[in-house]
PDB file of N, CA and C in Angstrom:
ATOM      1  N   MET A 558     104.847 159.003 140.771  1.00  0.00           N
ATOM      2  CA  MET A 558     104.514 159.257 142.155  1.00  0.00           C
ATOM      3  C   MET A 558     105.374 160.411 142.649  1.00  0.00           C
ATOM      4  N   ASN A 559     104.773 161.348 143.390  1.00  0.00           N
ATOM      5  CA  ASN A 559     105.567 162.451 143.903  1.00  0.00           C
ATOM      6  C   ASN A 559     105.587 162.461 145.428  1.00  0.00           C
ATOM      7  N   ASP A 560     106.314 163.411 145.999  1.00  0.00           N
ATOM      8  CA  ASP A 560     106.477 163.468 147.451  1.00  0.00           C
ATOM      9  C   ASP A 560     105.167 163.689 148.194  1.00  0.00           C
ATOM     10  N   ARG A 561     104.213 164.335 147.549  1.00  0.00           N
ATOM     11  CA  ARG A 561     102.938 164.582 148.215  1.00  0.00           C
ATOM     12  C   ARG A 561     102.189 163.283 148.497  1.00  0.00           C
ATOM     13  N   ASP A 562     102.548 162.199 147.816  1.00  0.00           N
ATOM     14  CA  ASP A 562     101.859 160.923 148.016  1.00  0.00           C
ATOM     15  C   ASP A 562     102.299 160.209 149.285  1.00  0.00           C
ATOM     16  N   HIS A 563     103.378 160.636 149.888  1.00  0.00           N
ATOM     17  CA  HIS A 563     103.908 159.961 151.079  1.00  0.00           C
ATOM     18  C   HIS A 563     103.819 160.890 152.287  1.00  0.00           C
ATOM     19  N   VAL A 564     102.599 161.211 152.660  1.00  0.00           N
ATOM     20  CA  VAL A 564     102.371 162.161 153.738  1.00  0.00           C
ATOM     21  C   VAL A 564     101.526 161.502 154.817  1.00  0.00           C
ATOM     22  N   VAL A 565     101.856 161.835 156.070  1.00  0.00           N
ATOM     23  CA  VAL A 565     101.098 161.342 157.220  1.00  0.00           C
ATOM     24  C   VAL A 565     100.646 162.526 158.050  1.00  0.00           C
ATOM     25  N   TRP A 566      99.409 162.469 158.495  1.00  0.00           N
ATOM     26  CA  TRP A 566      98.913 163.426 159.485  1.00  0.00           C
ATOM     27  C   TRP A 566      99.021 162.790 160.855  1.00  0.00           C
ATOM     28  N   HIS A 567      99.439 163.566 161.837  1.00  0.00           N
ATOM     29  CA  HIS A 567      99.298 163.184 163.244  1.00  0.00           C
ATOM     30  C   HIS A 567      98.249 164.131 163.795  1.00  0.00           C
ATOM     31  N   VAL A 568      97.077 163.588 164.107  1.00  0.00           N
ATOM     32  CA  VAL A 568      95.941 164.417 164.515  1.00  0.00           C
ATOM     33  C   VAL A 568      95.698 164.238 166.010  1.00  0.00           C
ATOM     34  N   ARG A 569      95.547 165.374 166.694  1.00  0.00           N
ATOM     35  CA  ARG A 569      95.246 165.358 168.128  1.00  0.00           C
ATOM     36  C   ARG A 569      93.993 166.174 168.396  1.00  0.00           C
ATOM     37  N   CYS A 570      93.067 165.561 169.091  1.00  0.00           N
ATOM     38  CA  CYS A 570      91.893 166.267 169.588  1.00  0.00           C
ATOM     39  C   CYS A 570      92.210 166.705 171.020  1.00  0.00           C
ATOM     40  N   HIS A 571      91.442 167.632 171.534  1.00  0.00           N
ATOM     41  CA  HIS A 571      91.617 168.053 172.921  1.00  0.00           C
ATOM     42  C   HIS A 571      91.447 166.833 173.829  1.00  0.00           C
ATOM     43  N   PRO A 572      92.261 166.712 174.895  1.00  0.00           N
ATOM     44  CA  PRO A 572      92.160 165.544 175.782  1.00  0.00           C
ATOM     45  C   PRO A 572      90.767 165.337 176.389  1.00  0.00           C
ATOM     46  N   GLN A 573      89.982 166.392 176.499  1.00  0.00           N
ATOM     47  CA  GLN A 573      88.635 166.284 177.085  1.00  0.00           C
ATOM     48  C   GLN A 573      87.554 165.924 176.059  1.00  0.00           C
ATOM     49  N   THR A 574      87.969 165.632 174.826  1.00  0.00           N
ATOM     50  CA  THR A 574      87.000 165.297 173.784  1.00  0.00           C
ATOM     51  C   THR A 574      86.235 164.030 174.166  1.00  0.00           C
ATOM     52  N   PRO A 575      84.903 164.088 174.144  1.00  0.00           N
ATOM     53  CA  PRO A 575      84.118 162.891 174.476  1.00  0.00           C
ATOM     54  C   PRO A 575      84.384 161.761 173.477  1.00  0.00           C
ATOM     55  N   PRO A 576      84.311 160.519 173.942  1.00  0.00           N
ATOM     56  CA  PRO A 576      84.585 159.372 173.066  1.00  0.00           C
ATOM     57  C   PRO A 576      83.735 159.343 171.797  1.00  0.00           C
ATOM     58  N   ASP A 577      82.459 159.706 171.885  1.00  0.00           N
ATOM     59  CA  ASP A 577      81.619 159.664 170.684  1.00  0.00           C
ATOM     60  C   ASP A 577      82.048 160.731 169.672  1.00  0.00           C
ATOM     61  N   ALA A 578      82.460 161.901 170.143  1.00  0.00           N
ATOM     62  CA  ALA A 578      82.943 162.950 169.234  1.00  0.00           C
ATOM     63  C   ALA A 578      84.253 162.510 168.580  1.00  0.00           C
ATOM     64  N   TYR A 579      85.123 161.853 169.351  1.00  0.00           N
ATOM     65  CA  TYR A 579      86.381 161.334 168.796  1.00  0.00           C
ATOM     66  C   TYR A 579      86.100 160.321 167.688  1.00  0.00           C
ATOM     67  N   ARG A 580      85.121 159.443 167.910  1.00  0.00           N
ATOM     68  CA  ARG A 580      84.765 158.457 166.885  1.00  0.00           C
ATOM     69  C   ARG A 580      84.246 159.141 165.616  1.00  0.00           C
ATOM     70  N   HIS A 581      83.498 160.213 165.774  1.00  0.00           N
ATOM     71  CA  HIS A 581      83.026 160.967 164.609  1.00  0.00           C
ATOM     72  C   HIS A 581      84.195 161.561 163.833  1.00  0.00           C
ATOM     73  N   VAL A 582      85.195 162.065 164.557  1.00  0.00           N
ATOM     74  CA  VAL A 582      86.374 162.627 163.895  1.00  0.00           C
ATOM     75  C   VAL A 582      87.147 161.521 163.165  1.00  0.00           C
ATOM     76  N   LEU A 583      87.259 160.343 163.767  1.00  0.00           N
ATOM     77  CA  LEU A 583      87.892 159.203 163.088  1.00  0.00           C
ATOM     78  C   LEU A 583      87.134 158.848 161.810  1.00  0.00           C
ATOM     79  N   ASP A 584      85.811 158.840 161.886  1.00  0.00           N
ATOM     80  CA  ASP A 584      85.000 158.542 160.699  1.00  0.00           C
ATOM     81  C   ASP A 584      85.205 159.606 159.627  1.00  0.00           C
ATOM     82  N   LEU A 585      85.325 160.854 160.043  1.00  0.00           N
ATOM     83  CA  LEU A 585      85.583 161.933 159.096  1.00  0.00           C
ATOM     84  C   LEU A 585      86.939 161.729 158.417  1.00  0.00           C
ATOM     85  N   ALA A 586      87.938 161.326 159.179  1.00  0.00           N
ATOM     86  CA  ALA A 586      89.268 161.065 158.604  1.00  0.00           C
ATOM     87  C   ALA A 586      89.190 159.969 157.547  1.00  0.00           C
ATOM     88  N   ALA A 587      88.332 158.987 157.781  1.00  0.00           N
ATOM     89  CA  ALA A 587      88.174 157.893 156.818  1.00  0.00           C
ATOM     90  C   ALA A 587      87.567 158.370 155.501  1.00  0.00           C
ATOM     91  N   GLU A 588      86.949 159.548 155.492  1.00  0.00           N
ATOM     92  CA  GLU A 588      86.451 160.121 154.241  1.00  0.00           C
ATOM     93  C   GLU A 588      87.597 160.708 153.410  1.00  0.00           C
ATOM     94  N   PHE A 589      88.728 160.978 154.064  1.00  0.00           N
ATOM     95  CA  PHE A 589      89.905 161.512 153.388  1.00  0.00           C
ATOM     96  C   PHE A 589      90.863 160.398 152.981  1.00  0.00           C
ATOM     97  N   THR A 590      90.938 159.344 153.787  1.00  0.00           N
ATOM     98  CA  THR A 590      91.832 158.220 153.524  1.00  0.00           C
ATOM     99  C   THR A 590      91.353 156.986 154.289  1.00  0.00           C
ATOM    100  N   PRO A 591      91.493 155.796 153.716  1.00  0.00           N
ATOM    101  CA  PRO A 591      91.098 154.591 154.442  1.00  0.00           C
ATOM    102  C   PRO A 591      92.145 154.129 155.457  1.00  0.00           C
ATOM    103  N   VAL A 592      93.318 154.751 155.462  1.00  0.00           N
ATOM    104  CA  VAL A 592      94.406 154.317 156.338  1.00  0.00           C
ATOM    105  C   VAL A 592      94.484 155.240 157.549  1.00  0.00           C
ATOM    106  N   VAL A 593      93.720 154.889 158.591  1.00  0.00           N
ATOM    107  CA  VAL A 593      93.648 155.672 159.824  1.00  0.00           C
ATOM    108  C   VAL A 593      93.945 154.731 160.989  1.00  0.00           C
ATOM    109  N   GLN A 594      94.852 155.152 161.862  1.00  0.00           N
ATOM    110  CA  GLN A 594      95.232 154.327 163.007  1.00  0.00           C
ATOM    111  C   GLN A 594      95.067 155.129 164.291  1.00  0.00           C
ATOM    112  N   ALA A 595      94.161 154.684 165.157  1.00  0.00           N
ATOM    113  CA  ALA A 595      93.970 155.327 166.456  1.00  0.00           C
ATOM    114  C   ALA A 595      95.217 155.112 167.306  1.00  0.00           C
ATOM    115  N   LEU A 596      95.640 156.158 168.010  1.00  0.00           N
ATOM    116  CA  LEU A 596      96.835 156.059 168.846  1.00  0.00           C
ATOM    117  C   LEU A 596      96.517 156.079 170.330  1.00  0.00           C
ATOM    118  N   SER A 597      95.685 156.964 170.731  1.00  0.00           N
ATOM    119  CA  SER A 597      95.334 157.107 172.138  1.00  0.00           C
ATOM    120  C   SER A 597      93.864 157.481 172.184  1.00  0.00           C
ATOM    121  N   PRO A 598      93.360 157.769 173.342  1.00  0.00           N
ATOM    122  CA  PRO A 598      91.935 158.116 173.399  1.00  0.00           C
ATOM    123  C   PRO A 598      91.546 159.312 172.530  1.00  0.00           C
ATOM    124  N   THR A 599      92.505 160.175 172.166  1.00  0.00           N
ATOM    125  CA  THR A 599      92.127 161.364 171.394  1.00  0.00           C
ATOM    126  C   THR A 599      93.115 161.723 170.280  1.00  0.00           C
ATOM    127  N   ALA A 600      93.873 160.762 169.771  1.00  0.00           N
ATOM    128  CA  ALA A 600      94.828 161.044 168.690  1.00  0.00           C
ATOM    129  C   ALA A 600      94.810 159.907 167.676  1.00  0.00           C
ATOM    130  N   PHE A 601      95.294 160.204 166.470  1.00  0.00           N
ATOM    131  CA  PHE A 601      95.408 159.164 165.457  1.00  0.00           C
ATOM    132  C   PHE A 601      96.372 159.602 164.367  1.00  0.00           C
ATOM    133  N   LEU A 602      96.806 158.610 163.584  1.00  0.00           N
ATOM    134  CA  LEU A 602      97.608 158.850 162.386  1.00  0.00           C
ATOM    135  C   LEU A 602      96.734 158.572 161.173  1.00  0.00           C
ATOM    136  N   ALA A 603      96.959 159.339 160.113  1.00  0.00           N
ATOM    137  CA  ALA A 603      96.252 159.104 158.852  1.00  0.00           C
ATOM    138  C   ALA A 603      97.261 159.224 157.726  1.00  0.00           C
ATOM    139  N   GLN A 604      97.381 158.173 156.947  1.00  0.00           N
ATOM    140  CA  GLN A 604      98.294 158.193 155.808  1.00  0.00           C
ATOM    141  C   GLN A 604      97.526 158.689 154.591  1.00  0.00           C
ATOM    142  N   LEU A 605      98.050 159.720 153.941  1.00  0.00           N
ATOM    143  CA  LEU A 605      97.331 160.367 152.846  1.00  0.00           C
ATOM    144  C   LEU A 605      97.745 159.883 151.470  1.00  0.00           C
ATOM    145  N   ARG A 606      98.383 158.759 151.384  1.00  0.00           N
ATOM    146  CA  ARG A 606      98.831 158.250 150.081  1.00  0.00           C
ATOM    147  C   ARG A 606      97.673 158.243 149.087  1.00  0.00           C
ATOM    148  N   GLY A 607      97.816 159.003 148.054  1.00  0.00           N
ATOM    149  CA  GLY A 607      96.804 159.082 147.018  1.00  0.00           C
ATOM    150  C   GLY A 607      95.724 160.126 147.259  1.00  0.00           C
ATOM    151  N   ALA A 608      95.487 160.504 148.505  1.00  0.00           N
ATOM    152  CA  ALA A 608      94.423 161.466 148.807  1.00  0.00           C
ATOM    153  C   ALA A 608      94.687 162.830 148.182  1.00  0.00           C
ATOM    154  N   THR A 609      95.952 163.205 148.093  1.00  0.00           N
ATOM    155  CA  THR A 609      96.271 164.505 147.501  1.00  0.00           C
ATOM    156  C   THR A 609      95.889 164.541 146.024  1.00  0.00           C
ATOM    157  N   ARG A 610      95.999 163.414 145.363  1.00  0.00           N
ATOM    158  CA  ARG A 610      95.584 163.347 143.950  1.00  0.00           C
ATOM    159  C   ARG A 610      94.076 163.299 143.819  1.00  0.00           C
ATOM    160  N   VAL A 611      93.430 162.527 144.671  1.00  0.00           N
ATOM    161  CA  VAL A 611      91.977 162.393 144.612  1.00  0.00           C
ATOM    162  C   VAL A 611      91.307 163.751 144.851  1.00  0.00           C
ATOM    163  N   PHE A 612      91.783 164.489 145.859  1.00  0.00           N
ATOM    164  CA  PHE A 612      91.185 165.771 146.203  1.00  0.00           C
ATOM    165  C   PHE A 612      91.828 166.943 145.456  1.00  0.00           C
ATOM    166  N   SER A 613      92.915 166.681 144.735  1.00  0.00           N
ATOM    167  CA  SER A 613      93.650 167.721 144.002  1.00  0.00           C
ATOM    168  C   SER A 613      94.035 168.895 144.900  1.00  0.00           C
ATOM    169  N   GLU A 614      94.494 168.573 146.101  1.00  0.00           N
ATOM    170  CA  GLU A 614      94.920 169.595 147.048  1.00  0.00           C
ATOM    171  C   GLU A 614      96.201 169.146 147.743  1.00  0.00           C
ATOM    172  N   ALA A 615      97.000 170.101 148.146  1.00  0.00           N
ATOM    173  CA  ALA A 615      98.223 169.822 148.888  1.00  0.00           C
ATOM    174  C   ALA A 615      97.860 169.341 150.296  1.00  0.00           C
ATOM    175  N   PRO A 616      98.768 168.599 150.937  1.00  0.00           N
ATOM    176  CA  PRO A 616      98.496 168.070 152.274  1.00  0.00           C
ATOM    177  C   PRO A 616      98.074 169.136 153.295  1.00  0.00           C
ATOM    178  N   ARG A 617      98.688 170.308 153.228  1.00  0.00           N
ATOM    179  CA  ARG A 617      98.330 171.363 154.186  1.00  0.00           C
ATOM    180  C   ARG A 617      96.900 171.854 153.958  1.00  0.00           C
ATOM    181  N   ARG A 618      96.514 172.021 152.703  1.00  0.00           N
ATOM    182  CA  ARG A 618      95.138 172.453 152.399  1.00  0.00           C
ATOM    183  C   ARG A 618      94.131 171.386 152.827  1.00  0.00           C
ATOM    184  N   LEU A 619      94.470 170.113 152.619  1.00  0.00           N
ATOM    185  CA  LEU A 619      93.586 169.039 153.077  1.00  0.00           C
ATOM    186  C   LEU A 619      93.445 169.065 154.592  1.00  0.00           C
ATOM    187  N   ALA A 620      94.545 169.330 155.293  1.00  0.00           N
ATOM    188  CA  ALA A 620      94.505 169.405 156.756  1.00  0.00           C
ATOM    189  C   ALA A 620      93.600 170.553 157.204  1.00  0.00           C
ATOM    190  N   GLN A 621      93.705 171.687 156.558  1.00  0.00           N
ATOM    191  CA  GLN A 621      92.855 172.827 156.902  1.00  0.00           C
ATOM    192  C   GLN A 621      91.379 172.495 156.648  1.00  0.00           C
ATOM    193  N   ARG A 622      91.126 171.843 155.545  1.00  0.00           N
ATOM    194  CA  ARG A 622      89.754 171.422 155.221  1.00  0.00           C
ATOM    195  C   ARG A 622      89.222 170.465 156.283  1.00  0.00           C
ATOM    196  N   PHE A 623      90.073 169.497 156.681  1.00  0.00           N
ATOM    197  CA  PHE A 623      89.680 168.534 157.708  1.00  0.00           C
ATOM    198  C   PHE A 623      89.384 169.242 159.030  1.00  0.00           C
ATOM    199  N   GLN A 624      90.259 170.179 159.422  1.00  0.00           N
ATOM    200  CA  GLN A 624      90.060 170.920 160.673  1.00  0.00           C
ATOM    201  C   GLN A 624      88.720 171.668 160.658  1.00  0.00           C
ATOM    202  N   LEU A 625      88.433 172.333 159.560  1.00  0.00           N
ATOM    203  CA  LEU A 625      87.169 173.072 159.463  1.00  0.00           C
ATOM    204  C   LEU A 625      85.964 172.153 159.531  1.00  0.00           C
ATOM    205  N   GLN A 626      86.030 171.018 158.860  1.00  0.00           N
ATOM    206  CA  GLN A 626      84.911 170.071 158.890  1.00  0.00           C
ATOM    207  C   GLN A 626      84.714 169.491 160.284  1.00  0.00           C
ATOM    208  N   ALA A 627      85.791 169.124 160.964  1.00  0.00           N
ATOM    209  CA  ALA A 627      85.680 168.557 162.311  1.00  0.00           C
ATOM    210  C   ALA A 627      85.030 169.562 163.258  1.00  0.00           C
ATOM    211  N   LEU A 628      85.416 170.821 163.131  1.00  0.00           N
ATOM    212  CA  LEU A 628      84.855 171.856 163.991  1.00  0.00           C
ATOM    213  C   LEU A 628      83.399 172.143 163.628  1.00  0.00           C
ATOM    214  N   ALA A 629      83.123 172.290 162.339  1.00  0.00           N
ATOM    215  CA  ALA A 629      81.762 172.630 161.902  1.00  0.00           C
ATOM    216  C   ALA A 629      80.760 171.503 162.138  1.00  0.00           C
ATOM    217  N   GLU A 630      81.165 170.267 161.857  1.00  0.00           N
ATOM    218  CA  GLU A 630      80.230 169.147 161.948  1.00  0.00           C
ATOM    219  C   GLU A 630      80.116 168.557 163.347  1.00  0.00           C
ATOM    220  N   TYR A 631      81.214 168.565 164.111  1.00  0.00           N
ATOM    221  CA  TYR A 631      81.209 167.876 165.406  1.00  0.00           C
ATOM    222  C   TYR A 631      81.636 168.745 166.578  1.00  0.00           C
ATOM    223  N   GLY A 632      82.002 169.993 166.315  1.00  0.00           N
ATOM    224  CA  GLY A 632      82.422 170.881 167.397  1.00  0.00           C
ATOM    225  C   GLY A 632      83.746 170.489 168.018  1.00  0.00           C
ATOM    226  N   VAL A 633      84.563 169.742 167.272  1.00  0.00           N
ATOM    227  CA  VAL A 633      85.847 169.264 167.789  1.00  0.00           C
ATOM    228  C   VAL A 633      86.977 170.029 167.109  1.00  0.00           C
ATOM    229  N   ARG A 634      87.787 170.664 167.916  1.00  0.00           N
ATOM    230  CA  ARG A 634      88.969 171.387 167.423  1.00  0.00           C
ATOM    231  C   ARG A 634      90.135 170.385 167.404  1.00  0.00           C
ATOM    232  N   VAL A 635      90.786 170.260 166.243  1.00  0.00           N
ATOM    233  CA  VAL A 635      91.908 169.324 166.118  1.00  0.00           C
ATOM    234  C   VAL A 635      93.178 170.067 165.722  1.00  0.00           C
ATOM    235  N   HIS A 636      94.289 169.503 166.121  1.00  0.00           N
ATOM    236  CA  HIS A 636      95.611 169.995 165.734  1.00  0.00           C
ATOM    237  C   HIS A 636      96.233 168.913 164.863  1.00  0.00           C
ATOM    238  N   ILE A 637      96.857 169.318 163.763  1.00  0.00           N
ATOM    239  CA  ILE A 637      97.400 168.351 162.824  1.00  0.00           C
ATOM    240  C   ILE A 637      98.852 168.658 162.537  1.00  0.00           C
ATOM    241  N   GLY A 638      99.711 167.646 162.758  1.00  0.00           N
ATOM    242  CA  GLY A 638     101.098 167.707 162.334  1.00  0.00           C
ATOM    243  C   GLY A 638     101.198 166.966 161.018  1.00  0.00           C
ATOM    244  N   ILE A 639     101.982 167.499 160.092  1.00  0.00           N
ATOM    245  CA  ILE A 639     102.120 166.884 158.776  1.00  0.00           C
ATOM    246  C   ILE A 639     103.578 166.504 158.569  1.00  0.00           C
ATOM    247  N   ALA A 640     103.805 165.259 158.133  1.00  0.00           N
ATOM    248  CA  ALA A 640     105.168 164.795 157.913  1.00  0.00           C
ATOM    249  C   ALA A 640     105.227 163.862 156.708  1.00  0.00           C
ATOM    250  N   ASP A 641     106.391 163.810 156.080  1.00  0.00           N
ATOM    251  CA  ASP A 641     106.641 162.829 155.037  1.00  0.00           C
ATOM    252  C   ASP A 641     106.938 161.497 155.703  1.00  0.00           C
ATOM    253  N   THR A 642     106.584 160.412 155.031  1.00  0.00           N
ATOM    254  CA  THR A 642     106.878 159.095 155.591  1.00  0.00           C
ATOM    255  C   THR A 642     108.260 158.678 155.181  1.00  0.00           C
TER     256      THR A 642
END
């Protein structure tokens, strides 16, 4: 196991994001990892344990991929903080 396996995203959508769009972004996060915890009406944590191996990408590249998908599929711009657990 390496350090990339113990990574958490803190994801924030714009405060004006409609609830249905936020739910779509949560569902998208679940495609990257099953460990997603909603924090507020427009933020959540996602633990990437194992996702870096499954996708063969570093946490930052996965975050960029997630940001692009959220914007392209749902029109939601997200900001992602990345930290080790």
